[in-house]
Tab-separated table of N, CA and C in Angstrom:
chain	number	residue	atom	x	y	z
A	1	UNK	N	37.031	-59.709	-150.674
A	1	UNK	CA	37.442	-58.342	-150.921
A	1	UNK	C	37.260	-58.037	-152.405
A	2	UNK	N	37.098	-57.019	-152.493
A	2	UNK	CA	36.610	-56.265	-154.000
A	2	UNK	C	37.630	-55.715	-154.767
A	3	UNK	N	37.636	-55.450	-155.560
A	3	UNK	CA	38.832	-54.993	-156.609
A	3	UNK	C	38.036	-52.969	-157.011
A	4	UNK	N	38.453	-52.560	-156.545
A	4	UNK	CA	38.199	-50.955	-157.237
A	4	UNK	C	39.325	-50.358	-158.042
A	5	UNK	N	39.040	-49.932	-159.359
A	5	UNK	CA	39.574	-49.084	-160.201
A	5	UNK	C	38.952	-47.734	-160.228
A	6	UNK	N	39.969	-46.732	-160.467
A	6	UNK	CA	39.742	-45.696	-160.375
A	6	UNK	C	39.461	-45.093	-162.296
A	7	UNK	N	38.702	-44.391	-162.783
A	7	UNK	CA	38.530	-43.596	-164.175
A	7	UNK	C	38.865	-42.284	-163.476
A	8	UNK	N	38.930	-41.650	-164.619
A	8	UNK	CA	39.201	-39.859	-165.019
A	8	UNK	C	37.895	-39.960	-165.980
A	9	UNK	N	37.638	-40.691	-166.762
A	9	UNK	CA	36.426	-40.652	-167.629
A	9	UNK	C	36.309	-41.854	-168.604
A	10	UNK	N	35.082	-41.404	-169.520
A	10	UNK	CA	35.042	-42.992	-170.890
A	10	UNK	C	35.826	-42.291	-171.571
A	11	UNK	N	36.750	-43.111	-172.587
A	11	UNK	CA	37.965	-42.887	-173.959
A	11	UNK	C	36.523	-42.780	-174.889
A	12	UNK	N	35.530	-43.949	-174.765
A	12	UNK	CA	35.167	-44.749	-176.263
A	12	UNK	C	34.000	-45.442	-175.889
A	13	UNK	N	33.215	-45.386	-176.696
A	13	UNK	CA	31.654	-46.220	-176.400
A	13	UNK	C	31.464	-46.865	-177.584
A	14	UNK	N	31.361	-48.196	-177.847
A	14	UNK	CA	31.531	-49.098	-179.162
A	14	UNK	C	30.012	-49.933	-178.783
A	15	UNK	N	29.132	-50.016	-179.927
A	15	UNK	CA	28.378	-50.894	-179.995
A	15	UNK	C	28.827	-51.893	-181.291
A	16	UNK	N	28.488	-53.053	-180.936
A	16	UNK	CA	28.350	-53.995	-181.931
A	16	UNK	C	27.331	-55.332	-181.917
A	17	UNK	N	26.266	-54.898	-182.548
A	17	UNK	CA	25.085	-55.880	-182.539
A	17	UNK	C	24.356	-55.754	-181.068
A	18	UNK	N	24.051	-56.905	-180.334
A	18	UNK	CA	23.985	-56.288	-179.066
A	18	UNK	C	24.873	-56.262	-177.938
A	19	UNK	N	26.072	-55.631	-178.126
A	19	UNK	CA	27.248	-55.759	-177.344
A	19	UNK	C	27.586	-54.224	-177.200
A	20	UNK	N	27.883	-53.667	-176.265
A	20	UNK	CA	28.365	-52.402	-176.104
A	20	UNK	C	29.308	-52.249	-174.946
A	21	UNK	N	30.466	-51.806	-175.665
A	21	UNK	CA	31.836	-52.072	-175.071
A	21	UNK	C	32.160	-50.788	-174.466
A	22	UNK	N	32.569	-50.342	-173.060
A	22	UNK	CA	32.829	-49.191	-172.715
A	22	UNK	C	34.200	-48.970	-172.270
A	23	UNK	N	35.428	-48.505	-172.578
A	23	UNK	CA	36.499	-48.041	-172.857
A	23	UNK	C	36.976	-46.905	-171.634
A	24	UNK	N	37.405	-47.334	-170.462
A	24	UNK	CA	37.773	-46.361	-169.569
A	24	UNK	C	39.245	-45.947	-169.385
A	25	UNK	N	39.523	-44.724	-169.108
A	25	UNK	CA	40.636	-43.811	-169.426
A	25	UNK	C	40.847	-43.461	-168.246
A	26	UNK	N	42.261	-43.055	-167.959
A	26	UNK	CA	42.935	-41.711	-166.868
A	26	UNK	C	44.242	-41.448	-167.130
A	27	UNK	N	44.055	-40.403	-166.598
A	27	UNK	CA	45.490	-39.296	-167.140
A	27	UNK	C	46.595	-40.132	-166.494
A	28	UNK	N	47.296	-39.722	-167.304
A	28	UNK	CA	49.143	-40.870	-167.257
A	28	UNK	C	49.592	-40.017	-166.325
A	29	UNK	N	50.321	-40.282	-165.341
A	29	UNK	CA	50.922	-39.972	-164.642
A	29	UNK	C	52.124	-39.535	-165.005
A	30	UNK	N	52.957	-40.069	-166.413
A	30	UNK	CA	54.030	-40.246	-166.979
A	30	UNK	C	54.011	-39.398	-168.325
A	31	UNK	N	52.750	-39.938	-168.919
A	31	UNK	CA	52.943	-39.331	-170.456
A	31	UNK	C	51.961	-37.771	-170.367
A	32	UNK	N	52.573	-36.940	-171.564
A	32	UNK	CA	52.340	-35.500	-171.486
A	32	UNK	C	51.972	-35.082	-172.998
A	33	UNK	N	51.167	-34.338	-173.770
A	33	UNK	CA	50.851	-34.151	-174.744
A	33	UNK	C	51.847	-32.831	-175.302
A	34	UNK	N	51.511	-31.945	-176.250
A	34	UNK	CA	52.225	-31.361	-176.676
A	34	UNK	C	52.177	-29.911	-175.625
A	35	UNK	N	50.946	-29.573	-174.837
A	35	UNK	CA	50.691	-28.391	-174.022
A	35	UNK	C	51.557	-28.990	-172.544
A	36	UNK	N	51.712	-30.443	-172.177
A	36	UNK	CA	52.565	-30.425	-171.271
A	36	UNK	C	51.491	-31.298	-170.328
A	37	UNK	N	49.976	-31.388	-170.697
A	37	UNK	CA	49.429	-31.930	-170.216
A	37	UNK	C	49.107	-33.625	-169.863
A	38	UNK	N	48.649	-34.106	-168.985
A	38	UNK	CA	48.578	-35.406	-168.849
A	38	UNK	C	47.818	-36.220	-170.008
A	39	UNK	N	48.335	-37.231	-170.610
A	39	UNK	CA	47.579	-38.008	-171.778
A	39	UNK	C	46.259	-38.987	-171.191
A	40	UNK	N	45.128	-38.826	-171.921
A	40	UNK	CA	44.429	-39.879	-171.520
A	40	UNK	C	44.725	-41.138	-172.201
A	41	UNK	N	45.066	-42.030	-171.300
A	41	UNK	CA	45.540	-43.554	-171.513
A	41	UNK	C	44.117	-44.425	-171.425
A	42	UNK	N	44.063	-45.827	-172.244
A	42	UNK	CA	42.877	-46.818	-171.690
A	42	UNK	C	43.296	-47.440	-170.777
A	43	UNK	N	42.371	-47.585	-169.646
A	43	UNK	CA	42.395	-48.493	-168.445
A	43	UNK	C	42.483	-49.930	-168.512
A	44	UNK	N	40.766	-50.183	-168.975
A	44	UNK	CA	40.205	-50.971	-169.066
A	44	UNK	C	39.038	-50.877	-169.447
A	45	UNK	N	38.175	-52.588	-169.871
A	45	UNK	CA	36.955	-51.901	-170.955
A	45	UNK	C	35.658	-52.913	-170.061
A	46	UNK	N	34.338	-51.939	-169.850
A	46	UNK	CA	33.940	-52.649	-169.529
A	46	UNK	C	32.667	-52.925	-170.913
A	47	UNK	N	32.809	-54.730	-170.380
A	47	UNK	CA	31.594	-55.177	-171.458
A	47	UNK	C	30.458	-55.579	-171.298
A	48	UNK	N	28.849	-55.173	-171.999
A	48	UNK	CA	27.778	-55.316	-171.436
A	48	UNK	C	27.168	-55.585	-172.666
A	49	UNK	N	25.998	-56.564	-172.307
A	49	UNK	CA	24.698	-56.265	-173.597
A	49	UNK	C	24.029	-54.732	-173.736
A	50	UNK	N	23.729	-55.041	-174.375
A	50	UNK	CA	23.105	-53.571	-174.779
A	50	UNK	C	21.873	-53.043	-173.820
A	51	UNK	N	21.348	-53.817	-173.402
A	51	UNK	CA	19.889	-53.727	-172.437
A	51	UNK	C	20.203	-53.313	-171.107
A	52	UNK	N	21.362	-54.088	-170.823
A	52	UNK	CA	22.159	-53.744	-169.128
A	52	UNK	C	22.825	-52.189	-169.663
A	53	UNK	N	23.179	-51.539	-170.795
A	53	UNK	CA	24.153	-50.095	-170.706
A	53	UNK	C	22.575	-49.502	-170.941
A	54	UNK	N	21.354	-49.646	-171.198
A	54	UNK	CA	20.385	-49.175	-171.293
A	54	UNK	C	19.904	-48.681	-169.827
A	55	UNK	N	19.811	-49.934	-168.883
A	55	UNK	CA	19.204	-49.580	-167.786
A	55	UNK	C	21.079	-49.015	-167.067
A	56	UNK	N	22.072	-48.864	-167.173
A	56	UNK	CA	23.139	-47.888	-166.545
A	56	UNK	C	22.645	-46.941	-166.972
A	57	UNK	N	22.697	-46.730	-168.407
A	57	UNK	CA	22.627	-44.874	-168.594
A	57	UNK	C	21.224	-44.568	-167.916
A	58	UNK	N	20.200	-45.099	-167.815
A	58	UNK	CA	18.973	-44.446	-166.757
A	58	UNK	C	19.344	-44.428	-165.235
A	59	UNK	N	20.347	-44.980	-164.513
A	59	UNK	CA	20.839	-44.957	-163.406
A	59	UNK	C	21.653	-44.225	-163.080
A	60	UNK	N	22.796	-43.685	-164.219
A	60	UNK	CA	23.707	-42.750	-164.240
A	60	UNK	C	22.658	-41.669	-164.470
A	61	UNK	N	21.611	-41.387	-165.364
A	61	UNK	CA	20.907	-39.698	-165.159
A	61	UNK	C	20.122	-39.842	-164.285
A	62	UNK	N	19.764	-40.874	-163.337
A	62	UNK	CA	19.334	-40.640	-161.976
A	62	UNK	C	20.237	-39.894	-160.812
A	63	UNK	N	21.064	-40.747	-160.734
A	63	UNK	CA	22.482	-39.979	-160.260
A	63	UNK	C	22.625	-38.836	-160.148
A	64	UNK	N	22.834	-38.030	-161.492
A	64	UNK	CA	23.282	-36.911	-162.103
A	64	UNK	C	22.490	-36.333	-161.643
A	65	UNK	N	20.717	-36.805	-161.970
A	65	UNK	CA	19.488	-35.133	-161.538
A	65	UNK	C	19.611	-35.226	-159.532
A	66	UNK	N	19.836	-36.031	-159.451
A	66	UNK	CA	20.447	-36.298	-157.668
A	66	UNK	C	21.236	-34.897	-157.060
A	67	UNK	N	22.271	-35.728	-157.814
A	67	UNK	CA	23.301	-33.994	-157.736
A	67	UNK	C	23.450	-32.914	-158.296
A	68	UNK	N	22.437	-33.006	-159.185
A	68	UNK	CA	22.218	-31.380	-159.441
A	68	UNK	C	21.099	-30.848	-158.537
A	69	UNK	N	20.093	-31.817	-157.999
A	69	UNK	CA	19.093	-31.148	-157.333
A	69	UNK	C	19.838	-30.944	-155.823
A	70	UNK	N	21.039	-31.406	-155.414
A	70	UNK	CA	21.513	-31.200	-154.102
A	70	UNK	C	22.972	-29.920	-153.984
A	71	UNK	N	23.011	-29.685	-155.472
A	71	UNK	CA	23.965	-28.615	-155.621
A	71	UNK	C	25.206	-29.238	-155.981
A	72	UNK	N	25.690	-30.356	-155.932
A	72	UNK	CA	27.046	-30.686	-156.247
A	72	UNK	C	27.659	-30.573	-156.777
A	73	UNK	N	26.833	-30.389	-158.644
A	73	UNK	CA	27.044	-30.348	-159.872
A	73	UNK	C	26.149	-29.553	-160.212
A	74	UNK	N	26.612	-28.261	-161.150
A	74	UNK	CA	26.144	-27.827	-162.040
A	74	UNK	C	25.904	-27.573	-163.533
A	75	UNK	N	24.930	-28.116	-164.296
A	75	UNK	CA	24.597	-28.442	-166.154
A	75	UNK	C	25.276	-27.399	-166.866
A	76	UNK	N	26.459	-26.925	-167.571
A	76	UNK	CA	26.557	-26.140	-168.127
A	76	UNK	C	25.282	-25.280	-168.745
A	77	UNK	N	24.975	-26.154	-169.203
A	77	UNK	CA	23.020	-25.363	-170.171
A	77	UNK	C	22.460	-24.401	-168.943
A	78	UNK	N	22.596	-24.879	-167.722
A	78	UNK	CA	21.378	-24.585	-166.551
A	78	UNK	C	22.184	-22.860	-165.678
A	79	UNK	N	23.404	-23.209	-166.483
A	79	UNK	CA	24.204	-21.833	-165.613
A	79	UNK	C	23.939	-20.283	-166.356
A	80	UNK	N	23.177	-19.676	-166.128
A	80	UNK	CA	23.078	-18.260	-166.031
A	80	UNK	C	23.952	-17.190	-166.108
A	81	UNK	N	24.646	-15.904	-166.727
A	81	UNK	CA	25.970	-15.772	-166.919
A	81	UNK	C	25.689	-14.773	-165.329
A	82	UNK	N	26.646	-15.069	-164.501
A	82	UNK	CA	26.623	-14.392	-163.184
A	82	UNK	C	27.327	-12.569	-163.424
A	83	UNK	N	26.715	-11.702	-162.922
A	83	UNK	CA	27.001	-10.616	-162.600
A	83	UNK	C	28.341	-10.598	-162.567
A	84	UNK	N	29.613	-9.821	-163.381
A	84	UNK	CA	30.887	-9.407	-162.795
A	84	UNK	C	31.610	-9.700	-161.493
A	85	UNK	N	30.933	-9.124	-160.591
A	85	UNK	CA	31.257	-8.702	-159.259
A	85	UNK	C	31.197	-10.170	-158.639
A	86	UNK	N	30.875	-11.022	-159.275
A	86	UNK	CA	30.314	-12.499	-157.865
A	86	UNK	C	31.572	-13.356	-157.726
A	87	UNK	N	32.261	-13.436	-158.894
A	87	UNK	CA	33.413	-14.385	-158.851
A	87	UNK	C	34.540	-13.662	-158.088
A	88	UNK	N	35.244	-14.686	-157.611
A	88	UNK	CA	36.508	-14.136	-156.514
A	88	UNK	C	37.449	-14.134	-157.613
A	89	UNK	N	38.674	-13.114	-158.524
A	89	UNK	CA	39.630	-12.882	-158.882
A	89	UNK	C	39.468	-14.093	-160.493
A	90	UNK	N	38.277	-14.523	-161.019
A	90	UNK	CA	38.065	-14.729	-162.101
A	90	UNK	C	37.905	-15.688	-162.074
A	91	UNK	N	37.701	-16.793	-161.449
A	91	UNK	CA	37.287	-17.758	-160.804
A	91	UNK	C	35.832	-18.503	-161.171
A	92	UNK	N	35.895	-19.741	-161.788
A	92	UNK	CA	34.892	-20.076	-162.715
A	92	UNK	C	33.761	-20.461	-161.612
A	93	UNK	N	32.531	-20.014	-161.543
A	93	UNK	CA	31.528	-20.327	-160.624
A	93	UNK	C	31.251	-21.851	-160.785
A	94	UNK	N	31.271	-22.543	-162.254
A	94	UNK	CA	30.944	-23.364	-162.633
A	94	UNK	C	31.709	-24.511	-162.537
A	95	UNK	N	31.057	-26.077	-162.191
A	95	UNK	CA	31.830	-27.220	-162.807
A	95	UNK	C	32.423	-27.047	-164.203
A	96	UNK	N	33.679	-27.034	-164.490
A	96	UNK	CA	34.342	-26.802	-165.592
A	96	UNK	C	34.582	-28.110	-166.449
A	97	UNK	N	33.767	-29.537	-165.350
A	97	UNK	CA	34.399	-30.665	-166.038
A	97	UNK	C	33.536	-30.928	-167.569
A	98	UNK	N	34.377	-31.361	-168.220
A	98	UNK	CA	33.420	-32.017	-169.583
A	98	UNK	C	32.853	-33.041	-169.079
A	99	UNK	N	32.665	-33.832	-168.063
A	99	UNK	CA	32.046	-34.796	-168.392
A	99	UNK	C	30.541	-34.257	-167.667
A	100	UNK	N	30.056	-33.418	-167.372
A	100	UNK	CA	28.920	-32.872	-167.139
A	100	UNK	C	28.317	-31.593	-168.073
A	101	UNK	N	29.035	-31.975	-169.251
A	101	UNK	CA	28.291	-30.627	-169.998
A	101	UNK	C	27.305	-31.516	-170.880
């Protein structure tokens, strides 16, 4: 059996020599910032040579042009400002997440 962890996103991307350390985060369930919002906490870090986060990040923008070519996700850059009338009661047409802008 496998072990799965869940992210909200990366905290931190550290290279050192050929080591590149990736730093994963999710919102505290517990802790709250000054707006009331959830804090991003570190998870856990994952560690790679530099050549293996080379061939991820070409697998992760494989991914990504995946689901943008199937609609899932939309590029902030790629969104068009929509006509008034299209949104329901102000309602963002768009993925609002940062981690796709």
């Amino acid at each position: 059996m496998s072990t799965e962890l869940y992210a909200d996103g990366i905290g931190e991307i550290t290279v050192t020599g050929t080591i590149v350390r990736i730093d994963l985060m999710s919102l505290s369930a517990t802790e709250r910032d000054e707006k009331n919002n959830p804090k991003p906490v570190f998870r856990q870090r994952i560690i790679m040579p530099v050549d293996a986060f080379a061939n991820a990040v070409d697998l992760m923008q494989k991914a990504l042009a995946g689901l943008v070519e199937a609609g899932a996700v939309r590029r902030i850059g790629d969104i068009q400002k929509l006509p008034t009338g299209d949104t329901q009661q102000g309602q963002m047409a768009a993925n609002a997440s940062p981690n796709f802008n």
